[in-house]
Amino acid sequence: MALCLKQVFNKDKTFRPRKKFEPGTQRFELYKKAQASLKSGLDLKAVVQLPPGENINDWIAVHVVDFFNRINLIYGTMSEFCTEKTCPIMSGGLKYEYRWQDDNKYKKPTKLSAPQYMCKLMDWIETLINNEDIFPTRIGIPFPKNFQQVCTKILTRLFRVFVHVYIHHFDSIISMGAEAHVNTCYKHFYYFIREFSLIDHRELEPLKEMTERICH
């Protein structure tokens, strides 16, 4: 029997404090609207659609932050099964290997263990979503012109967390009773990135068969 989400995902195990929206802001109101739709049991394909009259960048920003929180929570709980010894390479099976690159220390794609990659990834995303020049929170401050490209990169890398977790740690997900919750999070994520064409379809190949099975 599946456990409730709070039992399955111990918040003490998350990598980072959850990024929260300031009450009273438009972003907070959008977040509440999105969460209310999720909890109402509406079809996930309908939930991800842009509400009438809302700004698409605000809608994407809210979801990027929410997906970061949720996926960070999932991996934070799975991290005890994902170690330097069990996962010396950040991969998705034998066919896919993900190397880390950023604008600081790692200027060329670098082979890392899965735990190292995940830590770098969560640090990198946290820095971006807390950067007011990229994710502005004040009214009247415009999004940068490359905002959606930045979000595409964030979401593409977050998708790789799903790839690694599903392919290498699915037994652990099942043993924890978390399969239904992880699947729902994945479906929500998948329908969102497809609705707004935010990830190149080639990046989705590692989970193609599973996606066709659970995302109708």
Short mmCIF file of C-alpha atoms in Angstrom, two decimals:
data_model
loop_
_atom_site.label_atom_id
_atom_site.label_comp_id
_atom_site.label_asym_id
_atom_site.label_seq_id
_atom_site.Cartn_x
_atom_site.Cartn_y
_atom_site.Cartn_z
CA MET A 1 0.00 0.00 0.00
CA ALA A 2 1.41 3.38 -1.02
CA LEU A 3 2.28 5.78 1.75
CA CYS A 4 1.20 9.40 1.77
CA LEU A 5 3.61 11.86 0.19
CA LYS A 6 4.82 13.29 3.50
CA GLN A 7 5.68 9.81 4.78
CA VAL A 8 7.42 8.77 1.57
CA PHE A 9 9.47 11.90 1.10
CA ASN A 10 11.14 12.93 4.33
CA LYS A 11 11.74 16.65 3.95
CA ASP A 12 14.80 16.44 6.19
CA LYS A 13 16.54 14.62 3.35
CA THR A 14 16.13 17.30 0.71
CA PHE A 15 19.24 18.94 -0.63
CA ARG A 16 18.10 22.51 -0.21
CA PRO A 17 15.39 24.50 1.59
CA ARG A 18 12.38 24.78 -0.65
CA LYS A 19 12.25 27.89 -2.78
CA LYS A 20 9.04 29.68 -1.75
CA PHE A 21 6.91 32.34 -3.38
CA GLU A 22 6.29 35.54 -1.45
CA PRO A 23 2.63 35.86 -0.32
CA GLY A 24 0.82 38.72 -2.02
CA THR A 25 2.82 38.53 -5.24
CA GLN A 26 1.36 37.60 -8.61
CA ARG A 27 3.72 34.61 -8.74
CA PHE A 28 2.32 33.39 -5.40
CA GLU A 29 -1.25 33.70 -6.68
CA LEU A 30 -0.33 31.77 -9.83
CA TYR A 31 1.32 29.10 -7.72
CA LYS A 32 -1.82 28.76 -5.57
CA LYS A 33 -3.92 28.50 -8.73
CA ALA A 34 -1.68 25.76 -10.14
CA GLN A 35 -1.70 23.83 -6.84
CA ALA A 36 -5.48 24.11 -6.53
CA SER A 37 -5.88 22.66 -10.03
CA LEU A 38 -3.56 19.78 -9.16
CA LYS A 39 -5.43 18.95 -5.97
CA SER A 40 -8.81 19.14 -7.67
CA GLY A 41 -8.04 15.98 -9.60
CA LEU A 42 -8.22 17.65 -13.01
CA ASP A 43 -6.56 15.95 -15.95
CA LEU A 44 -2.84 16.82 -15.82
CA LYS A 45 -2.88 17.78 -19.50
CA ALA A 46 -5.45 20.46 -18.68
CA VAL A 47 -3.67 21.56 -15.49
CA VAL A 48 -0.52 22.64 -17.34
CA GLN A 49 -2.29 24.86 -19.86
CA LEU A 50 -1.73 28.61 -19.56
CA PRO A 51 -4.71 30.20 -17.75
CA PRO A 52 -6.49 32.90 -19.79
CA GLY A 53 -4.94 36.33 -19.37
CA GLU A 54 -1.78 35.12 -17.64
CA ASN A 55 1.77 35.85 -18.75
CA ILE A 56 3.50 32.78 -20.17
CA ASN A 57 6.85 33.61 -18.56
CA ASP A 58 5.24 33.93 -15.13
CA TRP A 59 3.53 30.57 -15.67
CA ILE A 60 6.79 28.92 -16.73
CA ALA A 61 8.69 30.49 -13.81
CA VAL A 62 6.19 29.16 -11.28
CA HIS A 63 6.46 25.65 -12.70
CA VAL A 64 10.24 25.62 -13.01
CA VAL A 65 10.56 26.50 -9.32
CA ASP A 66 7.88 23.99 -8.33
CA PHE A 67 9.49 21.20 -10.36
CA PHE A 68 12.87 22.04 -8.84
CA ASN A 69 11.34 21.67 -5.36
CA ARG A 70 9.57 18.41 -6.19
CA ILE A 71 12.45 16.74 -8.01
CA ASN A 72 14.90 17.91 -5.37
CA LEU A 73 12.62 16.24 -2.81
CA ILE A 74 12.46 13.00 -4.79
CA TYR A 75 16.21 12.76 -5.29
CA GLY A 76 16.96 13.88 -1.74
CA THR A 77 14.99 10.87 -0.53
CA MET A 78 16.63 8.49 -3.01
CA SER A 79 20.14 9.79 -2.35
CA GLU A 80 20.95 7.13 0.25
CA PHE A 81 20.70 4.56 -2.56
CA CYS A 82 22.68 6.70 -5.02
CA THR A 83 26.32 6.75 -3.91
CA GLU A 84 29.80 7.08 -5.38
CA LYS A 85 30.02 3.30 -5.23
CA THR A 86 26.63 2.41 -6.75
CA CYS A 87 26.61 5.21 -9.33
CA PRO A 88 30.19 6.21 -10.27
CA ILE A 89 28.88 7.72 -13.53
CA MET A 90 25.88 9.98 -14.01
CA SER A 91 24.00 7.85 -16.49
CA GLY A 92 20.69 6.55 -17.72
CA GLY A 93 21.45 2.91 -18.40
CA LEU A 94 24.33 1.79 -20.62
CA LYS A 95 23.37 4.01 -23.54
CA TYR A 96 23.24 7.47 -21.94
CA GLU A 97 25.90 9.30 -19.96
CA TYR A 98 25.53 12.88 -18.73
CA ARG A 99 28.58 15.06 -18.19
CA TRP A 100 28.62 18.27 -16.19
CA GLN A 101 29.46 21.69 -17.64
CA ASP A 102 28.95 25.18 -16.25
CA ASP A 103 30.45 28.63 -16.70
CA ASN A 104 32.68 28.37 -13.65
CA LYS A 105 34.89 25.45 -12.74
CA TYR A 106 33.67 23.00 -15.37
CA LYS A 107 34.11 24.74 -18.70
CA LYS A 108 34.21 21.46 -20.64
CA PRO A 109 31.81 18.51 -20.27
CA THR A 110 33.23 16.55 -17.32
CA LYS A 111 32.50 13.01 -16.18
CA LEU A 112 31.14 12.98 -12.61
CA SER A 113 29.51 10.43 -10.35
CA ALA A 114 25.72 10.69 -10.10
CA PRO A 115 25.82 12.17 -6.56
CA GLN A 116 28.38 14.78 -7.63
CA TYR A 117 26.35 15.65 -10.73
CA MET A 118 23.15 15.98 -8.70
CA CYS A 119 24.82 18.25 -6.15
CA LYS A 120 26.26 20.50 -8.87
CA LEU A 121 22.89 20.55 -10.62
CA MET A 122 20.88 21.57 -7.56
CA ASP A 123 23.43 24.28 -6.66
CA TRP A 124 23.35 25.59 -10.23
CA ILE A 125 19.54 25.71 -10.42
CA GLU A 126 19.22 27.28 -6.98
CA THR A 127 21.60 30.06 -8.02
CA LEU A 128 19.60 30.73 -11.19
CA ILE A 129 16.13 30.81 -9.61
CA ASN A 130 17.36 33.13 -6.86
CA ASN A 131 18.90 35.52 -9.40
CA GLU A 132 16.57 38.53 -9.72
CA ASP A 133 17.96 39.30 -13.17
CA ILE A 134 16.73 35.93 -14.45
CA PHE A 135 13.73 35.17 -12.22
CA PRO A 136 12.48 38.66 -11.27
CA THR A 137 10.01 38.74 -8.39
CA ARG A 138 9.30 42.48 -8.21
CA ILE A 139 6.34 43.90 -10.10
CA GLY A 140 7.31 45.73 -13.27
CA ILE A 141 10.69 44.04 -13.66
CA PRO A 142 10.71 42.26 -17.04
CA PHE A 143 12.01 38.77 -17.69
CA PRO A 144 15.28 38.63 -19.66
CA LYS A 145 15.00 37.95 -23.39
CA ASN A 146 16.66 34.55 -22.99
CA PHE A 147 14.40 33.48 -20.09
CA GLN A 148 12.77 30.55 -21.87
CA GLN A 149 16.16 29.31 -23.14
CA VAL A 150 17.42 29.33 -19.53
CA CYS A 151 14.33 27.42 -18.43
CA THR A 152 14.84 24.89 -21.21
CA LYS A 153 18.34 24.20 -19.92
CA ILE A 154 17.10 23.87 -16.33
CA LEU A 155 14.24 21.54 -17.29
CA THR A 156 16.45 19.46 -19.60
CA ARG A 157 18.85 18.84 -16.74
CA LEU A 158 16.03 18.12 -14.29
CA PHE A 159 14.70 15.55 -16.74
CA ARG A 160 18.03 13.73 -16.39
CA VAL A 161 17.28 13.27 -12.70
CA PHE A 162 14.12 11.37 -13.68
CA VAL A 163 16.15 9.32 -16.17
CA HIS A 164 18.69 8.30 -13.56
CA VAL A 165 16.14 7.64 -10.81
CA TYR A 166 13.81 5.59 -13.01
CA ILE A 167 16.53 3.50 -14.68
CA HIS A 168 18.88 2.96 -11.74
CA HIS A 169 16.74 3.28 -8.61
CA PHE A 170 13.24 2.18 -9.55
CA ASP A 171 13.38 -0.80 -7.20
CA SER A 172 13.98 1.59 -4.32
CA ILE A 173 11.03 3.75 -5.41
CA ILE A 174 8.79 0.68 -5.33
CA SER A 175 10.13 -0.57 -1.99
CA MET A 176 9.35 2.84 -0.45
CA GLY A 177 5.80 2.80 -1.80
CA ALA A 178 6.58 5.93 -3.81
CA GLU A 179 5.91 4.73 -7.35
CA ALA A 180 2.52 6.45 -7.75
CA HIS A 181 3.83 9.78 -6.43
CA VAL A 182 6.96 9.76 -8.60
CA ASN A 183 4.90 8.80 -11.64
CA THR A 184 2.45 11.64 -11.02
CA CYS A 185 5.30 14.12 -10.66
CA TYR A 186 6.85 12.81 -13.88
CA LYS A 187 3.59 12.99 -15.80
CA HIS A 188 2.98 16.57 -14.61
CA PHE A 189 6.52 17.50 -15.67
CA TYR A 190 6.22 15.73 -19.03
CA TYR A 191 2.87 17.28 -19.97
CA PHE A 192 4.19 20.72 -19.04
CA ILE A 193 7.36 20.55 -21.11
CA ARG A 194 5.41 19.15 -24.07
CA GLU A 195 2.70 21.81 -23.78
CA PHE A 196 5.29 24.58 -24.21
CA SER A 197 7.91 22.66 -26.26
CA LEU A 198 10.57 23.29 -23.63
CA ILE A 199 12.79 20.22 -24.11
CA ASP A 200 14.20 18.82 -27.36
CA HIS A 201 12.48 15.50 -28.10
CA ARG A 202 15.89 13.82 -28.43
CA GLU A 203 16.51 14.44 -24.72
CA LEU A 204 13.35 12.46 -23.93
CA GLU A 205 14.53 9.27 -25.65
CA PRO A 206 15.86 7.45 -22.53
CA LEU A 207 12.35 7.26 -21.03
CA LYS A 208 10.43 7.04 -24.29
CA GLU A 209 8.95 3.57 -23.71
CA MET A 210 7.94 4.29 -20.12
CA THR A 211 6.47 7.65 -21.14
CA GLU A 212 4.34 6.05 -23.83
CA ARG A 213 3.05 3.61 -21.23
CA ILE A 214 2.12 6.06 -18.45
CA CYS A 215 1.48 9.34 -20.31
CA HIS A 216 -1.53 8.65 -22.51
#
